[in-house]
Amino acid sequence: MANLKYVQSTCPYCGSGCSFNLVVKDGKVVDTAPYTRSPVNEGKLCPKGNYAHEFVNSPDRLTTPLIRKDGVLTEATWEEAIAYIAENFKKYQPSERCCLSSARVSNEDNYAMMKFARGVFKTNHIDHCARLCHSSTVAGLAGSFGSGAMTNSIPDIAEAKCIFIIGSNTFEQHPLIGRREVMAKKNGAKYIYADPRRTITGSPADLFLQFNSGTDVALLNGLMHDIIENGWEDKEFVEKRTKGYEELKALVMQDKYSLENVAKITGLAAEDIHTAADWIANSGGCALIYSMGITQHTVGVDNVHACANLQMLTGNLGKPGCGVNPLRGQNNVQGACDMGALPVNFSGYQKVTDEAAHKKFEDAWAFPDGIAPMQNGYEVTVMMNVLCDNPGELKCMYIMGENPLLSDPDLNHVKHAFENLEFVVVQDIFMTETCEYADVILPAVCYAERDGTQTNTERRVQRWRKAQDAPGQAIDDWRIIAKIAAAMGYEEQFKWESYSEVFDEMAALTPQYAGMNYERLEGPDGLHWPCKTAEDPGTPILHKEKFLTADGLGVFFPAEWQAP
């Protein structure tokens, strides 16, 4: 009789963070089954989650280290590969080295890569693909609210009295969050959908605003113009909890943001804009939901500021069924950012240019020769420009679970950049397009073969659990990083024995995660950061009493519309 067991884990696809059971038969993952206790998806899955077991045992998985010799990839032992990598990495100056981390791997692996970049490579040139999707969210919301994260929880969306979706095709991209939007509508919520395209997400809308592409700021300013003109703003919230209102009012009350003019710019009917303004301001709680339709513009940060301005103006923050809710693309985009896989931050968004933060990490890590200097590194887009425009400035790159030759804009530009690198190491689970440029390829484990944690779009930290052994000689990402560090003379700094030990070190240095450990993350709910003490139940809704800015006030950033 077959030996069957269920192992509860978290889906590796999008930022929703749905839970499921992996079905393990005779030591191999063969299927998924519902895990009904999850507050995110309550046992439901989309097609991606339903088939999340299918790639795990693919015959195409990388199973052994490969070294390129005379242009040909040849199998090698781990000892050979690690020695070869260390010998080559040592040839370069800190300023010539760079790293790409990953929104696909665990928090622990991203933390290890961040520590490696700053302690072993001595560089702040580390980034990952969040740069290409939600960096404008992080910048925009951090300015407005003091934190660049989704303000409310996924279950919370079902409680909204009005749903305003702009720049998100939720039903396709985040189906289990789309389920909450449908639940809100069933509970009587007004449903507004604003998008240049008519998508499946717009089909149940009470009001569909099909506006001209690139006119988001004009539309949002027009809504605010109408709200102020009718006296629908939340005067008490604006007065007690925000600053910069007069500057915002001066901008949005200009004649160019009147209903008539905004109707001309956006291609909408003035009465539809007026109806949307009425519902957003007066329904008793509006959740604003957006995704990359807002962020992926030259004016992405302005778009984000305008969304934040609208929600502060109407007092739709710090309460259930409200908030500004940016939906992350990949499963651990939020976590990779939280872990400091960014050129400007340590973990927990502590600035690399801040003296106190720099000293804190330097002291905790105890690298004998210090860590990277207090200066910002290059973003991945800048790395590619530097490689093309100033060949010789950056010479080697260490890539974990990232595929820039598929994900980055202008692939010819990226190919040209990679041709100018002298030494490239890629660590992944499949042979990717980027592997064509790799001097060494290292086989890593996938989500079903590791423990660890990931942080979903609503800041909920949840467990992965190992369900089977990895194929061939593949090993955990953080263990590979530790091996390379040891070969470069930094064994003491990477002496972890397990994922939970990596997590505990990270949590001790990261205020938002300080109250978490694996024992507390055992249950079905996970924990929302910030969770600052062992007794803290976590924070599903941000900004209830005050914002995370220095003075606790939300900041209005007036955004002028610019034509694309």
Coordinates of C-alpha atoms in Angstrom, one line a residue:
M1 CA 0.0 0.0 0.0
A2 CA 1.3 3.5 -0.9
N3 CA 2.6 5.6 1.9
L4 CA 0.5 8.8 1.8
K5 CA 0.7 12.0 3.9
Y6 CA -0.4 15.6 3.8
V7 CA 2.1 18.5 4.4
Q8 CA 0.7 21.9 4.9
S9 CA 2.5 24.7 3.0
T10 CA 2.0 28.0 1.2
C11 CA 1.5 28.5 -2.5
P12 CA 4.7 29.7 -4.4
Y13 CA 2.9 31.7 -7.2
C14 CA 1.4 35.1 -6.5
G15 CA 1.3 37.5 -3.5
S16 CA -2.0 36.2 -2.1
G17 CA -0.2 33.6 0.0
C18 CA -2.9 30.9 -0.1
S19 CA -2.3 27.7 1.9
F20 CA -2.7 24.2 0.8
N21 CA -1.7 20.6 1.6
L22 CA 0.9 19.0 -0.5
V23 CA 0.0 15.3 -1.1
V24 CA 3.1 13.2 -0.6
K25 CA 3.1 9.6 -1.9
D26 CA 6.1 7.3 -1.2
G27 CA 8.2 10.4 -0.5
K28 CA 7.3 12.4 -3.6
V29 CA 4.9 15.3 -4.0
V30 CA 2.1 14.2 -6.3
D31 CA -0.8 16.6 -5.8
T32 CA -2.3 19.4 -3.8
A33 CA -5.3 19.2 -1.5
P34 CA -7.4 21.8 0.3
Y35 CA -6.3 23.3 3.6
T36 CA -9.5 24.8 4.9
R37 CA -8.2 26.5 8.0
S38 CA -6.4 29.2 6.1
P39 CA -7.9 32.7 6.7
V40 CA -6.6 33.8 3.3
N41 CA -8.2 31.2 1.0
E42 CA -10.4 29.0 3.3
G43 CA -9.5 25.9 1.3
K44 CA -10.2 27.4 -2.2
L45 CA -7.4 27.6 -4.8
C46 CA -7.0 29.1 -8.3
P47 CA -5.6 27.0 -11.2
K48 CA -2.1 28.1 -10.3
G49 CA -2.4 26.8 -6.8
N50 CA -4.3 23.6 -7.8
Y51 CA -1.3 22.6 -10.0
A52 CA 1.5 24.0 -7.9
H53 CA 2.8 20.4 -7.4
E54 CA 3.4 19.8 -11.1
F55 CA 6.9 21.4 -11.6
V56 CA 8.3 20.0 -8.4
N57 CA 9.5 16.7 -9.9
S58 CA 10.0 17.9 -13.4
P59 CA 12.8 16.1 -15.3
D60 CA 14.1 19.5 -16.2
R61 CA 15.2 20.4 -12.7
L62 CA 18.8 21.3 -12.1
T63 CA 20.4 18.5 -10.0
T64 CA 24.2 19.0 -10.0
P65 CA 26.6 22.0 -10.0
L66 CA 27.8 23.0 -13.5
I67 CA 31.0 24.8 -14.4
R68 CA 31.5 26.3 -17.9
K69 CA 34.8 25.0 -19.3
D70 CA 35.9 26.2 -22.8
G71 CA 32.3 27.4 -23.4
V72 CA 30.7 24.0 -22.4
L73 CA 28.8 23.4 -19.2
T74 CA 30.3 20.4 -17.4
E75 CA 29.1 18.6 -14.2
A76 CA 31.2 19.3 -11.1
T77 CA 31.2 18.4 -7.4
W78 CA 30.0 20.9 -4.8
E79 CA 33.6 21.2 -3.5
E80 CA 34.9 22.0 -7.0
A81 CA 32.2 24.5 -7.7
I82 CA 32.4 26.4 -4.4
A83 CA 36.2 26.6 -4.6
Y84 CA 36.1 27.9 -8.2
I85 CA 33.4 30.5 -7.2
A86 CA 35.3 31.7 -4.2
E87 CA 38.6 31.9 -6.1
N88 CA 37.0 34.1 -8.8
F89 CA 34.9 36.3 -6.5
K90 CA 38.0 37.1 -4.5
K91 CA 39.6 38.6 -7.6
Y92 CA 37.2 41.6 -7.6
Q93 CA 37.0 44.8 -5.6
P94 CA 33.8 45.4 -3.5
S95 CA 32.7 48.1 -6.0
E96 CA 33.0 45.6 -8.9
R97 CA 30.6 43.0 -7.3
C98 CA 26.8 42.9 -7.4
C99 CA 24.0 40.5 -6.3
L100 CA 20.4 39.8 -7.4
S101 CA 18.2 38.3 -4.8
S102 CA 14.7 36.8 -5.4
A103 CA 11.0 37.3 -4.7
R104 CA 10.6 33.6 -5.3
V105 CA 12.7 32.2 -2.4
S106 CA 12.1 32.3 1.3
N107 CA 12.7 35.2 3.7
E108 CA 15.6 33.3 5.2
D109 CA 17.3 32.9 1.8
N110 CA 16.9 36.6 1.1
Y111 CA 18.2 37.6 4.5
A112 CA 21.3 35.3 3.9
M113 CA 21.9 36.9 0.5
M114 CA 21.5 40.4 1.9
K115 CA 24.1 39.6 4.7
F116 CA 26.4 38.0 2.1
A117 CA 26.3 41.1 -0.2
R118 CA 27.0 43.5 2.7
G119 CA 29.4 41.4 4.7
V120 CA 31.2 39.2 2.2
F121 CA 31.1 41.2 -1.0
K122 CA 31.2 44.5 1.0
T123 CA 28.8 46.1 -1.4
N124 CA 25.3 47.6 -1.4
H125 CA 24.8 46.6 -5.1
I126 CA 21.9 44.2 -4.3
D127 CA 18.4 44.3 -5.7
H128 CA 15.6 42.0 -7.0
C129 CA 12.6 42.2 -9.3
A130 CA 10.4 44.3 -6.9
R131 CA 12.3 47.1 -8.5
L132 CA 10.4 46.4 -11.7
C133 CA 6.9 46.1 -10.1
H134 CA 6.3 47.8 -6.8
S135 CA 9.2 50.1 -6.1
S136 CA 6.9 53.0 -6.7
T137 CA 4.5 51.7 -4.1
V138 CA 7.3 51.4 -1.5
A139 CA 8.5 55.0 -2.3
G140 CA 5.1 56.5 -2.6
L141 CA 3.4 55.0 0.5
A142 CA 6.5 55.3 2.6
G143 CA 6.3 59.1 2.0
S144 CA 2.6 59.3 2.6
F145 CA 2.1 56.8 5.5
G146 CA 5.7 55.9 6.7
S147 CA 5.3 52.4 5.4
G148 CA 5.2 51.1 1.8
A149 CA 2.9 48.1 2.5
M150 CA -0.7 47.1 2.1
T151 CA -2.6 48.7 5.0
N152 CA -5.4 46.1 5.5
S153 CA -5.8 42.3 5.4
I154 CA -7.2 40.2 2.6
P155 CA -10.3 38.9 4.7
D156 CA -10.9 42.5 5.6
I157 CA -11.8 43.4 1.9
A158 CA -15.1 41.5 2.2
E159 CA -16.2 44.0 4.9
A160 CA -15.9 47.0 2.6
K161 CA -19.0 49.1 1.8
C162 CA -17.4 50.3 -1.4
I163 CA -14.6 48.6 -3.5
F164 CA -12.6 50.9 -5.8
I165 CA -10.2 48.9 -8.0
I166 CA -7.8 50.7 -10.3
G167 CA -5.0 49.2 -12.3
S168 CA -5.6 45.7 -11.1
N169 CA -7.1 42.7 -13.0
T170 CA -7.6 41.0 -9.6
F171 CA -9.7 38.0 -10.8
E172 CA -6.9 36.9 -13.2
Q173 CA -3.8 37.9 -11.1
H174 CA -5.0 37.3 -7.5
P175 CA -8.1 35.2 -7.9
L176 CA -8.5 34.5 -4.1
I177 CA -8.4 38.2 -3.4
G178 CA -10.9 38.7 -6.2
R179 CA -13.1 36.2 -4.2
R180 CA -13.1 38.8 -1.3
E181 CA -14.2 41.5 -3.7
V182 CA -17.1 39.4 -4.9
M183 CA -18.0 38.7 -1.3
A184 CA -18.1 42.4 -0.5
K185 CA -20.4 43.0 -3.5
K186 CA -22.7 40.2 -2.3
N187 CA -22.8 41.9 1.1
G188 CA -24.1 45.0 -0.6
A189 CA -20.9 47.0 -1.3
K190 CA -20.7 49.4 -4.3
Y191 CA -18.2 48.1 -6.8
I192 CA -16.2 50.6 -8.9
Y193 CA -13.7 49.3 -11.5
A194 CA -11.4 51.8 -13.3
D195 CA -9.2 50.5 -16.1
P196 CA -8.4 51.3 -19.7
R197 CA -9.3 47.7 -20.6
R198 CA -12.6 45.9 -20.0
T199 CA -11.3 42.9 -18.1
I200 CA -13.0 39.9 -16.3
T201 CA -12.6 41.9 -13.0
G202 CA -14.7 44.7 -14.4
S203 CA -17.6 42.4 -15.5
P204 CA -19.5 42.5 -12.1
A205 CA -18.8 46.2 -11.5
D206 CA -21.7 48.6 -10.6
L207 CA -19.7 51.4 -12.2
F208 CA -17.0 50.7 -14.9
L209 CA -14.8 53.7 -15.6
Q210 CA -13.0 52.9 -18.9
F211 CA -10.6 55.8 -18.9
N212 CA -7.7 56.8 -21.3
S213 CA -4.5 55.1 -20.5
G214 CA -2.1 57.2 -18.5
T215 CA -4.7 59.6 -17.0
D216 CA -4.8 58.0 -13.6
V217 CA -3.7 61.1 -11.7
A218 CA -6.2 63.3 -13.5
L219 CA -9.0 60.9 -12.6
L220 CA -7.9 60.7 -8.9
N221 CA -7.5 64.5 -8.7
G222 CA -10.9 64.9 -10.3
L223 CA -12.5 62.6 -7.7
M224 CA -10.9 64.7 -4.9
H225 CA -12.0 67.9 -6.6
D226 CA -15.6 66.7 -6.6
I227 CA -15.4 65.4 -3.0
I228 CA -14.0 68.7 -1.6
E229 CA -16.5 70.8 -3.7
N230 CA -19.4 68.9 -2.2
G231 CA -18.0 69.0 1.3
W232 CA -17.7 65.1 1.5
E233 CA -14.1 65.1 2.8
D234 CA -13.6 63.6 6.3
K235 CA -12.9 66.9 8.0
E236 CA -12.0 65.4 11.4
F237 CA -9.6 62.8 10.0
V238 CA -7.9 65.4 7.8
E239 CA -7.5 67.8 10.7
K240 CA -6.3 65.4 13.4
R241 CA -4.4 62.8 11.5
T242 CA -2.8 64.4 8.4
K243 CA -0.7 67.4 7.2
G244 CA -0.3 69.1 3.9
Y245 CA -4.1 69.4 3.2
E246 CA -4.0 73.0 2.1
E247 CA -1.4 72.3 -0.5
L248 CA -3.4 69.4 -1.8
K249 CA -6.6 71.4 -1.9
A250 CA -4.9 74.2 -3.8
L251 CA -3.8 71.8 -6.5
V252 CA -6.9 69.6 -6.9
M253 CA -9.3 72.6 -6.8
Q254 CA -7.7 74.1 -9.9
D255 CA -10.2 74.4 -12.8
K256 CA -8.3 71.8 -14.8
Y257 CA -9.5 69.1 -12.3
S258 CA -13.1 70.1 -12.5
L259 CA -15.5 67.3 -13.5
E260 CA -15.9 68.8 -17.1
N261 CA -12.1 69.0 -17.7
V262 CA -11.3 65.6 -16.1
A263 CA -14.0 64.1 -18.2
K264 CA -12.3 65.5 -21.4
I265 CA -8.8 64.2 -20.3
T266 CA -10.0 60.8 -19.2
G267 CA -12.7 60.2 -21.8
L268 CA -15.3 59.5 -19.1
A269 CA -18.7 60.9 -18.5
A270 CA -18.7 63.6 -15.8
E271 CA -21.7 62.1 -14.1
D272 CA -19.8 58.7 -13.7
I273 CA -16.9 60.5 -12.0
H274 CA -19.3 62.3 -9.7
T275 CA -21.0 58.9 -8.8
A276 CA -17.7 57.3 -8.0
A277 CA -16.7 60.3 -5.8
D278 CA -20.0 60.0 -4.0
W279 CA -19.7 56.3 -3.3
I280 CA -16.0 56.5 -2.3
A281 CA -16.7 59.3 0.2
N282 CA -20.1 58.4 1.5
S283 CA -20.6 54.6 1.5
G284 CA -19.2 54.2 5.0
G285 CA -15.9 52.5 4.2
C286 CA -14.0 52.2 0.9
A287 CA -11.2 49.8 0.1
L288 CA -8.9 51.0 -2.7
I289 CA -7.2 48.2 -4.5
Y290 CA -4.5 48.6 -7.1
S291 CA -1.7 46.7 -8.7
M292 CA 0.8 47.2 -11.4
G293 CA -1.5 49.2 -13.6
I294 CA -0.8 52.1 -11.2
T295 CA 2.9 51.4 -10.5
Q296 CA 4.4 50.7 -13.9
H297 CA 4.5 54.2 -15.3
T298 CA 7.1 56.9 -15.4
V299 CA 4.7 58.7 -13.0
G300 CA 4.2 55.6 -10.8
V301 CA 5.1 57.4 -7.6
D302 CA 2.6 60.2 -8.4
N303 CA -0.1 57.6 -9.1
V304 CA 0.6 56.0 -5.7
H305 CA 0.5 59.4 -3.9
A306 CA -2.8 60.2 -5.5
C307 CA -4.3 56.9 -4.3
A308 CA -3.0 57.7 -0.8
N309 CA -4.3 61.3 -0.9
L310 CA -7.8 60.1 -1.9
Q311 CA -8.0 57.6 1.0
M312 CA -6.7 60.1 3.6
L313 CA -9.1 62.8 2.3
T314 CA -12.1 60.5 2.8
G315 CA -10.8 59.0 6.1
N316 CA -10.7 55.5 4.6
L317 CA -7.6 54.4 6.6
G318 CA -7.0 52.5 9.9
K319 CA -10.4 50.8 9.8
P320 CA -11.7 47.4 8.6
G321 CA -12.9 47.3 5.0
C322 CA -10.8 50.4 4.0
G323 CA -7.2 51.2 3.3
V324 CA -4.8 51.4 0.3
N325 CA -4.2 47.9 -0.8
P326 CA -1.4 47.4 -3.4
L327 CA -1.4 43.7 -4.5
R328 CA 2.1 42.2 -4.9
G329 CA 3.0 40.2 -7.9
Q330 CA 5.2 37.3 -6.9
N331 CA 4.8 35.2 -3.7
N332 CA 7.5 36.8 -1.7
V333 CA 8.0 40.3 -3.2
Q334 CA 7.0 41.8 0.2
G335 CA 9.3 39.5 2.1
A336 CA 12.3 40.1 -0.2
C337 CA 11.9 43.9 0.4
D338 CA 11.4 43.4 4.1
M339 CA 14.7 41.3 4.2
G340 CA 16.7 44.2 2.8
A341 CA 17.4 42.8 -0.7
L342 CA 17.5 46.4 -1.8
P343 CA 20.4 48.8 -2.5
V344 CA 19.2 51.3 0.1
N345 CA 18.0 49.3 3.0
F346 CA 19.0 46.7 5.5
S347 CA 16.2 44.4 6.7
G348 CA 13.1 46.2 8.1
Y349 CA 13.7 49.3 5.8
Q350 CA 16.6 50.5 8.0
K351 CA 18.7 52.8 5.8
V352 CA 22.2 51.8 4.8
T353 CA 23.1 55.5 5.0
D354 CA 21.9 55.7 8.6
E355 CA 24.8 55.7 11.1
A356 CA 22.9 53.9 13.9
A357 CA 21.5 51.2 11.5
H358 CA 25.0 50.7 10.0
K359 CA 26.5 50.2 13.5
K360 CA 23.7 47.9 14.6
F361 CA 24.3 45.5 11.7
E362 CA 28.0 45.8 11.8
D363 CA 28.1 44.9 15.5
A364 CA 25.6 42.1 15.3
W365 CA 27.3 40.4 12.3
A366 CA 30.8 40.9 13.6
F367 CA 32.6 40.6 10.2
P368 CA 36.3 41.1 11.1
D369 CA 36.8 43.6 8.3
G370 CA 33.5 45.5 8.6
I371 CA 30.6 45.7 6.2
A372 CA 29.7 47.7 3.0
P373 CA 30.2 51.5 3.4
M374 CA 27.3 53.8 4.2
Q375 CA 26.3 54.6 0.7
N376 CA 23.4 53.4 -1.5
G377 CA 24.1 50.7 -4.0
Y378 CA 22.8 50.4 -7.6
E379 CA 19.2 49.3 -8.5
V380 CA 19.0 46.4 -11.0
T381 CA 18.0 48.9 -13.8
V382 CA 21.1 51.0 -13.0
M383 CA 23.3 47.9 -12.9
M384 CA 22.3 47.1 -16.4
N385 CA 22.9 50.7 -17.5
V386 CA 26.3 50.8 -15.9
L387 CA 27.3 47.5 -17.5
C388 CA 26.4 48.8 -20.9
D389 CA 27.6 52.4 -20.6
N390 CA 30.7 52.0 -18.3
P391 CA 32.0 48.5 -19.0
G392 CA 34.6 47.5 -16.4
E393 CA 32.9 49.2 -13.5
L394 CA 30.9 46.1 -12.5
K395 CA 32.6 42.8 -13.2
C396 CA 30.9 39.9 -11.4
M397 CA 27.4 39.0 -10.4
Y398 CA 25.8 36.5 -8.0
I399 CA 22.2 35.7 -8.9
M400 CA 19.8 33.7 -6.8
G401 CA 16.4 32.7 -8.1
E402 CA 16.2 35.6 -10.5
N403 CA 16.0 35.6 -14.3
P404 CA 16.8 39.1 -15.6
L405 CA 16.9 37.9 -19.2
L406 CA 13.2 37.2 -19.0
S407 CA 11.9 39.7 -16.4
D408 CA 13.8 43.0 -17.1
P409 CA 12.7 45.6 -19.6
D410 CA 14.5 45.8 -22.9
L411 CA 16.1 42.4 -23.2
N412 CA 18.6 43.4 -25.9
H413 CA 19.9 45.9 -23.4
V414 CA 20.2 43.2 -20.7
K415 CA 21.9 40.8 -23.1
H416 CA 24.5 43.5 -23.9
A417 CA 24.9 44.2 -20.1
F418 CA 25.6 40.5 -19.4
E419 CA 28.1 40.3 -22.2
N420 CA 30.2 42.8 -20.3
L421 CA 30.3 40.8 -17.1
E422 CA 33.5 38.8 -16.5
F423 CA 32.1 36.2 -14.0
V424 CA 28.4 35.2 -13.3
V425 CA 27.1 32.6 -10.9
V426 CA 23.4 31.6 -11.2
Q427 CA 21.6 29.6 -8.4
D428 CA 18.2 28.3 -9.5
I429 CA 15.9 25.3 -9.8
F430 CA 15.7 25.3 -13.7
M431 CA 18.0 26.1 -16.5
T432 CA 16.8 29.7 -17.2
E433 CA 17.6 32.2 -20.0
T434 CA 20.1 33.9 -17.7
C435 CA 22.0 30.6 -17.3
E436 CA 23.2 31.1 -20.9
Y437 CA 25.6 33.8 -19.5
A438 CA 26.6 31.9 -16.3
D439 CA 30.1 30.6 -15.6
V440 CA 28.8 28.5 -12.8
I441 CA 25.2 27.1 -12.2
L442 CA 24.2 25.8 -8.8
P443 CA 21.1 23.6 -8.2
A444 CA 18.8 24.9 -5.5
V445 CA 15.7 23.5 -3.8
C446 CA 12.1 24.5 -4.6
Y447 CA 9.4 25.5 -2.1
A448 CA 8.3 21.9 -1.5
E449 CA 11.8 20.8 -0.5
R450 CA 12.5 23.5 2.1
D451 CA 11.3 24.9 5.3
G452 CA 11.2 28.6 5.7
T453 CA 8.7 31.5 5.6
Q454 CA 7.3 33.9 3.0
T455 CA 5.4 37.2 3.5
N456 CA 2.3 37.8 1.4
T457 CA 0.9 41.0 0.1
E458 CA -1.0 41.8 3.3
R459 CA 2.2 41.4 5.4
R460 CA 1.2 38.0 6.7
V461 CA 4.3 35.8 7.5
Q462 CA 3.5 32.1 6.8
R463 CA 5.4 28.9 6.8
W464 CA 6.7 26.6 4.1
R465 CA 7.2 23.0 5.2
K466 CA 9.5 20.5 3.6
A467 CA 7.4 17.8 1.9
Q468 CA 10.1 15.8 0.0
D469 CA 13.9 15.6 -0.6
A470 CA 15.4 17.7 -3.3
P471 CA 16.4 16.0 -6.6
G472 CA 20.1 15.0 -7.1
Q473 CA 22.5 17.2 -5.3
A474 CA 20.3 20.4 -5.0
I475 CA 20.5 22.1 -1.6
D476 CA 19.0 25.1 0.3
D477 CA 19.8 28.6 -1.0
W478 CA 21.0 29.8 2.3
R479 CA 23.3 26.8 2.7
I480 CA 24.9 27.5 -0.7
I481 CA 25.4 31.1 0.4
A482 CA 27.0 29.9 3.6
K483 CA 29.3 27.5 1.8
I484 CA 30.6 30.3 -0.6
A485 CA 31.0 32.7 2.4
A486 CA 33.0 30.0 4.3
A487 CA 35.3 29.5 1.3
M488 CA 35.9 33.2 1.1
G489 CA 36.9 33.3 4.8
Y490 CA 33.7 34.1 6.6
E491 CA 32.6 30.8 8.0
E492 CA 31.8 32.1 11.5
Q493 CA 29.2 34.6 10.3
F494 CA 27.1 32.0 8.6
K495 CA 27.0 29.2 11.2
W496 CA 23.3 28.5 11.0
E497 CA 22.0 24.9 11.4
S498 CA 18.4 25.4 10.3
Y499 CA 15.9 27.8 8.7
S500 CA 14.6 28.8 12.1
E501 CA 18.1 29.9 13.2
V502 CA 18.3 32.2 10.2
F503 CA 14.9 33.5 11.0
D504 CA 15.8 34.2 14.7
E505 CA 18.8 36.2 13.7
M506 CA 16.8 38.2 11.2
A507 CA 14.0 38.8 13.7
A508 CA 16.5 40.1 16.3
L509 CA 17.6 42.8 13.9
T510 CA 14.3 43.6 12.2
P511 CA 11.8 45.5 14.4
Q512 CA 8.7 44.5 12.4
Y513 CA 9.5 40.8 12.9
A514 CA 10.9 41.0 16.4
G515 CA 8.0 39.2 18.1
M516 CA 8.0 36.2 15.7
N517 CA 9.6 32.8 15.7
Y518 CA 8.8 29.4 14.2
E519 CA 6.8 28.3 17.2
R520 CA 4.5 31.3 16.9
L521 CA 4.1 30.7 13.1
E522 CA 3.0 27.1 13.5
G523 CA -0.8 27.9 13.4
P524 CA -2.9 28.4 10.3
D525 CA -3.1 32.2 10.6
G526 CA 0.6 33.3 10.4
L527 CA 1.4 36.7 11.8
H528 CA 1.0 40.2 10.3
W529 CA 4.0 42.5 10.8
P530 CA 4.6 44.7 12.6
C531 CA 4.7 42.1 15.4
K532 CA 7.2 43.6 17.8
T533 CA 7.1 41.5 21.0
A534 CA 6.4 37.9 21.9
E535 CA 3.0 38.8 23.2
D536 CA 2.1 41.0 20.1
P537 CA -0.7 39.4 18.1
G538 CA 0.4 41.1 14.9
T539 CA -1.1 44.0 13.1
P540 CA -3.7 43.1 10.3
I541 CA -4.7 46.8 10.0
L542 CA -2.0 49.5 9.9
H543 CA -2.4 53.2 10.9
K544 CA -5.3 52.7 13.3
E545 CA -4.3 55.4 15.8
K546 CA -1.4 57.0 14.0
F547 CA 0.7 56.7 10.9
L548 CA 4.3 55.3 10.9
T549 CA 5.8 58.7 10.0
A550 CA 8.0 60.5 12.5
D551 CA 5.2 62.6 13.9
G552 CA 2.4 60.0 13.4
L553 CA 0.6 62.2 10.7
G554 CA -0.2 61.1 7.2
V555 CA 1.3 63.4 4.6
F556 CA -0.6 64.7 1.5
F557 CA 1.7 64.7 -1.5
P558 CA -0.2 66.8 -4.2
A559 CA 0.5 65.1 -7.6
E560 CA 0.1 67.1 -10.8
W561 CA -1.1 65.2 -13.8
Q562 CA 1.4 64.8 -16.6
A563 CA 0.5 63.3 -20.0
P564 CA 2.3 60.1 -20.7

